[in-house]
PDB file of C-alpha atoms in Angstrom:
ATOM      1  CA  MET A   1      19.761   7.643 -41.910  1.00 43.00           C
ATOM      2  CA  LEU A   2      16.013   7.781 -41.404  1.00 44.00           C
ATOM      3  CA  GLN A   3      15.656   9.743 -44.622  1.00 46.00           C
ATOM      4  CA  ALA A   4      17.508   7.022 -46.546  1.00 47.00           C
ATOM      5  CA  ASP A   5      15.152   4.326 -45.207  1.00 48.00           C
ATOM      6  CA  HIS A   6      12.172   6.467 -46.166  1.00 48.00           C
ATOM      7  CA  THR A   7      13.566   6.895 -49.690  1.00 51.00           C
ATOM      8  CA  GLU A   8      14.089   3.125 -50.022  1.00 55.00           C
ATOM      9  CA  PHE A   9      10.514   2.573 -48.898  1.00 54.00           C
ATOM     10  CA  ASP A  10       9.259   5.074 -51.455  1.00 67.00           C
ATOM     11  CA  ALA A  11      11.260   3.384 -54.202  1.00 69.00           C
ATOM     12  CA  ALA A  12       9.986  -0.065 -53.241  1.00 66.00           C
ATOM     13  CA  ALA A  13       6.400   1.191 -53.004  1.00 62.00           C
ATOM     14  CA  GLN A  14       6.746   2.979 -56.341  1.00 68.00           C
ATOM     15  CA  GLU A  15       8.058  -0.209 -57.979  1.00 70.00           C
ATOM     16  CA  LYS A  16       5.063  -2.198 -56.659  1.00 61.00           C
ATOM     17  CA  ILE A  17       2.635   0.426 -57.917  1.00 63.00           C
ATOM     18  CA  MET A  18       4.274   0.332 -61.353  1.00 65.00           C
ATOM     19  CA  THR A  19       4.064  -3.476 -61.430  1.00 62.00           C
ATOM     20  CA  LEU A  20       0.394  -3.372 -60.471  1.00 53.00           C
ATOM     21  CA  GLU A  21      -0.297  -0.715 -63.119  1.00 58.00           C
ATOM     22  CA  ALA A  22       1.450  -2.853 -65.729  1.00 57.00           C
ATOM     23  CA  LEU A  23      -0.698  -5.847 -64.750  1.00 50.00           C
ATOM     24  CA  VAL A  24      -3.899  -3.802 -65.002  1.00 50.00           C
ATOM     25  CA  MET A  25      -2.845  -2.369 -68.344  1.00 55.00           C
ATOM     26  CA  ASP A  26      -1.975  -5.829 -69.695  1.00 53.00           C
ATOM     27  CA  ALA A  27      -5.567  -6.974 -70.219  1.00 49.00           C
ATOM     28  CA  SER A  28      -4.573 -10.479 -71.307  1.00 50.00           C
ATOM     29  CA  GLY A  29      -2.557 -11.014 -68.126  1.00 49.00           C
ATOM     30  CA  LEU A  30      -5.417  -9.777 -65.964  1.00 47.00           C
ATOM     31  CA  GLU A  31      -7.944 -11.881 -67.853  1.00 52.00           C
ATOM     32  CA  SER A  32      -5.749 -14.954 -67.355  1.00 48.00           C
ATOM     33  CA  LEU A  33      -5.535 -14.280 -63.630  1.00 44.00           C
ATOM     34  CA  GLU A  34      -9.305 -13.734 -63.366  1.00 48.00           C
ATOM     35  CA  SER A  35      -9.896 -16.938 -65.334  1.00 49.00           C
ATOM     36  CA  LEU A  36      -7.671 -18.931 -62.981  1.00 43.00           C
ATOM     37  CA  LEU A  37      -9.397 -17.488 -59.932  1.00 45.00           C
ATOM     38  CA  GLY A  38     -12.785 -18.226 -61.490  1.00 49.00           C
ATOM     39  CA  GLU A  39     -11.855 -21.900 -61.773  1.00 49.00           C
ATOM     40  CA  PHE A  40     -10.666 -22.136 -58.165  1.00 46.00           C
ATOM     41  CA  ASN A  41     -12.147 -25.101 -56.333  1.00 46.00           C
ATOM     42  CA  ILE A  42     -11.709 -25.169 -52.552  1.00 46.00           C
ATOM     43  CA  PHE A  43     -12.183 -28.961 -52.450  1.00 44.00           C
ATOM     44  CA  GLU A  44      -9.453 -29.417 -55.059  1.00 49.00           C
ATOM     45  CA  ALA A  45      -7.114 -27.077 -53.186  1.00 41.00           C
ATOM     46  CA  VAL A  46      -7.356 -29.143 -50.003  1.00 43.00           C
ATOM     47  CA  GLY A  47      -7.316 -32.524 -51.768  1.00 43.00           C
ATOM     48  CA  MET A  48     -10.982 -33.384 -51.143  1.00 46.00           C
ATOM     49  CA  VAL A  49     -12.505 -33.418 -54.631  1.00 43.00           C
ATOM     50  CA  ASP A  50     -13.825 -36.973 -54.383  1.00 45.00           C
ATOM     51  CA  GLN A  51     -14.486 -37.108 -50.652  1.00 48.00           C
ATOM     52  CA  GLU A  52     -18.259 -37.159 -50.417  1.00 47.00           C
ATOM     53  CA  ILE A  53     -18.295 -37.400 -46.610  1.00 60.00           C
ATOM     54  CA  ARG A  54     -16.253 -34.215 -46.238  1.00 70.00           C
ATOM     55  CA  HIS A  55     -18.404 -32.388 -48.798  1.00 74.00           C
ATOM     56  CA  SER A  56     -21.478 -33.374 -46.794  1.00 88.00           C
ATOM     57  CA  SER A  57     -19.853 -32.225 -43.557  1.00 89.00           C
ATOM     58  CA  PHE A  58     -18.999 -28.845 -45.074  1.00 89.00           C
ATOM     59  CA  LEU A  59     -22.511 -28.447 -46.461  1.00 92.00           C
ATOM     60  CA  ALA A  60     -24.005 -29.410 -43.081  1.00 94.00           C
ATOM     61  CA  PHE A  61     -21.821 -26.735 -41.473  1.00 93.00           C
ATOM     62  CA  LEU A  62     -23.176 -24.109 -43.895  1.00 93.00           C
ATOM     63  CA  LEU A  63     -26.770 -25.223 -43.338  1.00 95.00           C
ATOM     64  CA  ASP A  64     -26.520 -25.124 -39.538  1.00 94.00           C
ATOM     65  CA  PRO A  65     -27.660 -21.679 -38.317  1.00 94.00           C
ATOM     66  CA  GLN A  66     -25.894 -22.196 -34.984  1.00 92.00           C
ATOM     67  CA  GLN A  67     -22.424 -22.502 -36.532  1.00 91.00           C
ATOM     68  CA  ASN A  68     -20.000 -19.570 -36.511  1.00 88.00           C
ATOM     69  CA  HIS A  69     -20.110 -18.846 -40.258  1.00 84.00           C
ATOM     70  CA  GLY A  70     -22.300 -15.776 -39.722  1.00 85.00           C
ATOM     71  CA  LEU A  71     -24.910 -16.867 -42.285  1.00 88.00           C
ATOM     72  CA  TYR A  72     -27.478 -17.795 -39.611  1.00 90.00           C
ATOM     73  CA  ASP A  73     -30.403 -19.462 -41.433  1.00 93.00           C
ATOM     74  CA  THR A  74     -29.942 -17.545 -44.699  1.00 93.00           C
ATOM     75  CA  PHE A  75     -27.977 -20.231 -46.557  1.00 94.00           C
ATOM     76  CA  ALA A  76     -30.473 -22.958 -45.634  1.00 96.00           C
ATOM     77  CA  LYS A  77     -33.425 -20.820 -46.707  1.00 96.00           C
ATOM     78  CA  ARG A  78     -31.841 -19.798 -50.010  1.00 95.00           C
ATOM     79  CA  LEU A  79     -30.842 -23.347 -50.903  1.00 96.00           C
ATOM     80  CA  LEU A  80     -34.314 -24.690 -50.201  1.00 96.00           C
ATOM     81  CA  GLN A  81     -36.033 -21.793 -51.986  1.00 95.00           C
ATOM     82  CA  ARG A  82     -33.819 -22.219 -55.038  1.00 95.00           C
ATOM     83  CA  ALA A  83     -34.515 -25.969 -55.089  1.00 95.00           C
ATOM     84  CA  LEU A  84     -38.273 -25.408 -54.855  1.00 94.00           C
ATOM     85  CA  THR A  85     -38.217 -22.961 -57.763  1.00 92.00           C
ATOM     86  CA  SER A  86     -35.956 -25.033 -59.993  1.00 87.00           C
ATOM     87  CA  PRO A  87     -37.435 -26.107 -63.349  1.00 81.00           C
ATOM     88  CA  SER A  88     -37.514 -29.778 -62.354  1.00 71.00           C
ATOM     89  CA  SER A  89     -39.443 -29.317 -59.127  1.00 63.00           C
ATOM     90  CA  GLY A  90     -43.021 -30.501 -58.831  1.00 73.00           C
ATOM     91  CA  ILE A  91     -45.713 -29.853 -56.246  1.00 80.00           C
ATOM     92  CA  PHE A  92     -44.454 -29.879 -52.679  1.00 87.00           C
ATOM     93  CA  PRO A  93     -46.051 -29.402 -49.250  1.00 86.00           C
ATOM     94  CA  ILE A  94     -44.209 -26.108 -48.690  1.00 92.00           C
ATOM     95  CA  SER A  95     -43.476 -23.047 -50.784  1.00 92.00           C
ATOM     96  CA  PRO A  96     -40.599 -20.582 -51.050  1.00 93.00           C
ATOM     97  CA  ILE A  97     -42.869 -18.091 -49.249  1.00 94.00           C
ATOM     98  CA  ASP A  98     -43.244 -20.494 -46.291  1.00 94.00           C
ATOM     99  CA  LEU A  99     -39.475 -20.723 -46.088  1.00 94.00           C
ATOM    100  CA  ASP A 100     -39.116 -16.967 -46.188  1.00 92.00           C
ATOM    101  CA  VAL A 101     -41.334 -16.396 -43.151  1.00 94.00           C
ATOM    102  CA  TRP A 102     -40.194 -19.393 -41.104  1.00 95.00           C
ATOM    103  CA  ASP A 103     -37.468 -18.911 -38.521  1.00 93.00           C
ATOM    104  CA  PHE A 104     -34.841 -21.625 -38.993  1.00 93.00           C
ATOM    105  CA  ASN A 105     -32.540 -20.454 -36.194  1.00 89.00           C
ATOM    106  CA  GLN A 106     -33.363 -23.622 -34.218  1.00 91.00           C
ATOM    107  CA  LEU A 107     -32.984 -25.884 -37.248  1.00 95.00           C
ATOM    108  CA  LEU A 108     -31.405 -29.202 -36.277  1.00 97.00           C
ATOM    109  CA  VAL A 109     -28.792 -30.443 -38.760  1.00 97.00           C
ATOM    110  CA  LEU A 110     -27.875 -34.128 -38.472  1.00 97.00           C
ATOM    111  CA  ARG A 111     -25.133 -36.028 -40.323  1.00 95.00           C
ATOM    112  CA  GLU A 112     -25.471 -39.705 -41.170  1.00 93.00           C
ATOM    113  CA  TRP A 113     -28.636 -40.178 -39.117  1.00 96.00           C
ATOM    114  CA  GLN A 114     -29.887 -43.613 -40.216  1.00 95.00           C
ATOM    115  CA  ASN A 115     -27.397 -43.357 -43.132  1.00 93.00           C
ATOM    116  CA  ILE A 116     -28.971 -40.142 -44.450  1.00 96.00           C
ATOM    117  CA  ASP A 117     -26.127 -37.864 -45.575  1.00 95.00           C
ATOM    118  CA  ILE A 118     -27.737 -34.706 -44.163  1.00 97.00           C
ATOM    119  CA  LEU A 119     -31.060 -34.396 -42.376  1.00 98.00           C
ATOM    120  CA  LEU A 120     -32.607 -31.045 -41.501  1.00 98.00           C
ATOM    121  CA  LEU A 121     -35.331 -31.047 -38.850  1.00 98.00           C
ATOM    122  CA  ASP A 122     -37.523 -28.084 -38.010  1.00 97.00           C
ATOM    123  CA  GLU A 123     -39.707 -29.068 -35.041  1.00 96.00           C
ATOM    124  CA  THR A 124     -41.555 -25.737 -34.973  1.00 95.00           C
ATOM    125  CA  ASN A 125     -42.862 -26.036 -38.527  1.00 96.00           C
ATOM    126  CA  GLN A 126     -42.954 -29.849 -38.593  1.00 97.00           C
ATOM    127  CA  PHE A 127     -40.600 -29.971 -41.561  1.00 97.00           C
ATOM    128  CA  ALA A 128     -37.821 -32.382 -42.573  1.00 98.00           C
ATOM    129  CA  VAL A 129     -35.326 -32.178 -45.428  1.00 98.00           C
ATOM    130  CA  ILE A 130     -33.423 -35.236 -46.639  1.00 98.00           C
ATOM    131  CA  ILE A 131     -30.235 -34.413 -48.560  1.00 97.00           C
ATOM    132  CA  GLU A 132     -28.559 -37.275 -50.394  1.00 96.00           C
ATOM    133  CA  ASN A 133     -25.129 -36.315 -51.708  1.00 94.00           C
ATOM    134  CA  LYS A 134     -23.465 -38.248 -54.528  1.00 91.00           C
ATOM    135  CA  ILE A 135     -20.070 -37.359 -55.997  1.00 84.00           C
ATOM    136  CA  HIS A 136     -18.860 -40.187 -58.262  1.00 73.00           C
ATOM    137  CA  THR A 137     -21.257 -42.894 -57.164  1.00 72.00           C
ATOM    138  CA  ASN A 138     -24.805 -43.835 -57.976  1.00 76.00           C
ATOM    139  CA  GLU A 139     -27.803 -44.548 -55.809  1.00 75.00           C
ATOM    140  CA  HIS A 140     -28.040 -48.099 -54.563  1.00 70.00           C
ATOM    141  CA  SER A 141     -30.488 -50.456 -52.870  1.00 78.00           C
ATOM    142  CA  ASN A 142     -33.465 -48.088 -53.104  1.00 90.00           C
ATOM    143  CA  GLN A 143     -31.806 -45.727 -50.648  1.00 94.00           C
ATOM    144  CA  LEU A 144     -33.914 -42.687 -51.547  1.00 96.00           C
ATOM    145  CA  GLN A 145     -37.144 -44.587 -50.948  1.00 97.00           C
ATOM    146  CA  ARG A 146     -35.768 -46.104 -47.718  1.00 96.00           C
ATOM    147  CA  TYR A 147     -34.735 -42.692 -46.366  1.00 97.00           C
ATOM    148  CA  TRP A 148     -38.152 -41.230 -47.155  1.00 98.00           C
ATOM    149  CA  SER A 149     -39.850 -44.155 -45.380  1.00 98.00           C
ATOM    150  CA  ARG A 150     -37.634 -43.718 -42.310  1.00 97.00           C
ATOM    151  CA  ILE A 151     -38.551 -40.060 -41.983  1.00 98.00           C
ATOM    152  CA  LYS A 152     -42.251 -40.878 -42.475  1.00 97.00           C
ATOM    153  CA  TYR A 153     -41.969 -43.512 -39.726  1.00 98.00           C
ATOM    154  CA  HIS A 154     -40.047 -41.382 -37.197  1.00 98.00           C
ATOM    155  CA  TYR A 155     -41.753 -38.053 -38.011  1.00 98.00           C
ATOM    156  CA  PRO A 156     -45.238 -38.977 -39.287  1.00 98.00           C
ATOM    157  CA  THR A 157     -46.659 -35.432 -39.026  1.00 97.00           C
ATOM    158  CA  PHE A 158     -43.725 -33.704 -40.753  1.00 98.00           C
ATOM    159  CA  LYS A 159     -43.785 -32.287 -44.261  1.00 97.00           C
ATOM    160  CA  ILE A 160     -40.853 -33.851 -46.140  1.00 97.00           C
ATOM    161  CA  LEU A 161     -38.630 -32.420 -48.833  1.00 96.00           C
ATOM    162  CA  GLY A 162     -35.955 -34.544 -50.522  1.00 96.00           C
ATOM    163  CA  LEU A 163     -32.901 -33.095 -52.279  1.00 96.00           C
ATOM    164  CA  TYR A 164     -30.582 -35.142 -54.490  1.00 96.00           C
ATOM    165  CA  LEU A 165     -27.236 -33.339 -54.708  1.00 95.00           C
ATOM    166  CA  THR A 166     -24.741 -34.246 -57.436  1.00 93.00           C
ATOM    167  CA  PRO A 167     -22.020 -32.241 -59.197  1.00 90.00           C
ATOM    168  CA  GLU A 168     -24.191 -31.832 -62.324  1.00 91.00           C
ATOM    169  CA  GLY A 169     -27.696 -32.017 -60.811  1.00 92.00           C
ATOM    170  CA  ASN A 170     -28.416 -35.540 -62.073  1.00 93.00           C
ATOM    171  CA  PRO A 171     -32.022 -36.753 -61.839  1.00 93.00           C
ATOM    172  CA  PRO A 172     -32.858 -38.962 -58.848  1.00 94.00           C
ATOM    173  CA  SER A 173     -34.581 -42.341 -59.143  1.00 92.00           C
ATOM    174  CA  ASP A 174     -37.358 -41.148 -56.808  1.00 93.00           C
ATOM    175  CA  GLU A 175     -39.454 -38.308 -58.244  1.00 91.00           C
ATOM    176  CA  ARG A 176     -40.200 -36.972 -54.743  1.00 93.00           C
ATOM    177  CA  TYR A 177     -36.599 -35.688 -54.622  1.00 95.00           C
ATOM    178  CA  ILE A 178     -35.469 -32.489 -56.315  1.00 95.00           C
ATOM    179  CA  PRO A 179     -32.150 -32.680 -58.202  1.00 95.00           C
ATOM    180  CA  ILE A 180     -29.714 -29.931 -57.223  1.00 95.00           C
ATOM    181  CA  SER A 181     -26.120 -29.322 -58.278  1.00 93.00           C
ATOM    182  CA  TYR A 182     -22.909 -28.123 -56.712  1.00 90.00           C
ATOM    183  CA  ASP A 183     -23.123 -25.187 -59.103  1.00 91.00           C
ATOM    184  CA  MET A 184     -26.348 -24.139 -57.369  1.00 93.00           C
ATOM    185  CA  VAL A 185     -24.643 -24.362 -53.957  1.00 92.00           C
ATOM    186  CA  CYS A 186     -21.668 -22.308 -55.192  1.00 89.00           C
ATOM    187  CA  THR A 187     -23.906 -19.668 -56.800  1.00 91.00           C
ATOM    188  CA  ILE A 188     -25.833 -19.207 -53.556  1.00 92.00           C
ATOM    189  CA  LEU A 189     -22.595 -18.846 -51.602  1.00 88.00           C
ATOM    190  CA  GLU A 190     -21.230 -16.350 -54.126  1.00 88.00           C
ATOM    191  CA  ASP A 191     -24.447 -14.323 -53.919  1.00 90.00           C
ATOM    192  CA  LEU A 192     -24.322 -14.299 -50.115  1.00 87.00           C
ATOM    193  CA  THR A 193     -20.688 -13.252 -49.968  1.00 83.00           C
ATOM    194  CA  ALA A 194     -21.223 -10.512 -52.586  1.00 82.00           C
ATOM    195  CA  SER A 195     -24.048  -8.869 -50.637  1.00 70.00           C
TER     196      SER A 195
END
């Protein structure tokens, strides 16, 4: 009786192996599967494509070194370094090298502080990052300038960096902000998970 079960298992396992081999050998089928997986969008899968607040919350989670994602301060550093080295960036009070040597493990990540989507505060290095996230809306009522002024008022000695996050990396109305895209965020995450 045991032998019969073992034989059935072998037959079932053999059938699965043959199916997998057929899939691998059928290049067009494999390419189609890889293409579908390449287009996978986690926000679409959970019905949050147009929910800017939830996107900001997820991004804040990734940026917070104290969260349980295991990235520590690496994601925050990479995002800021990539923004600072993007073709549209200008002259800023910090450099990618500063970010590399700074310890962001005590970085404070705030959501909706004074209506700012995401605010990063580094007390040790006197550094603040304003992140304004726009999905299918535009800036309004000089919000980028207002947010910058609020940080200047509350943290007068801090160096400030502004990021304007949109799906395509649209240019902001305030040239002090660096445009970044969701593609940049995804690429950084892919790089981190591949290493």
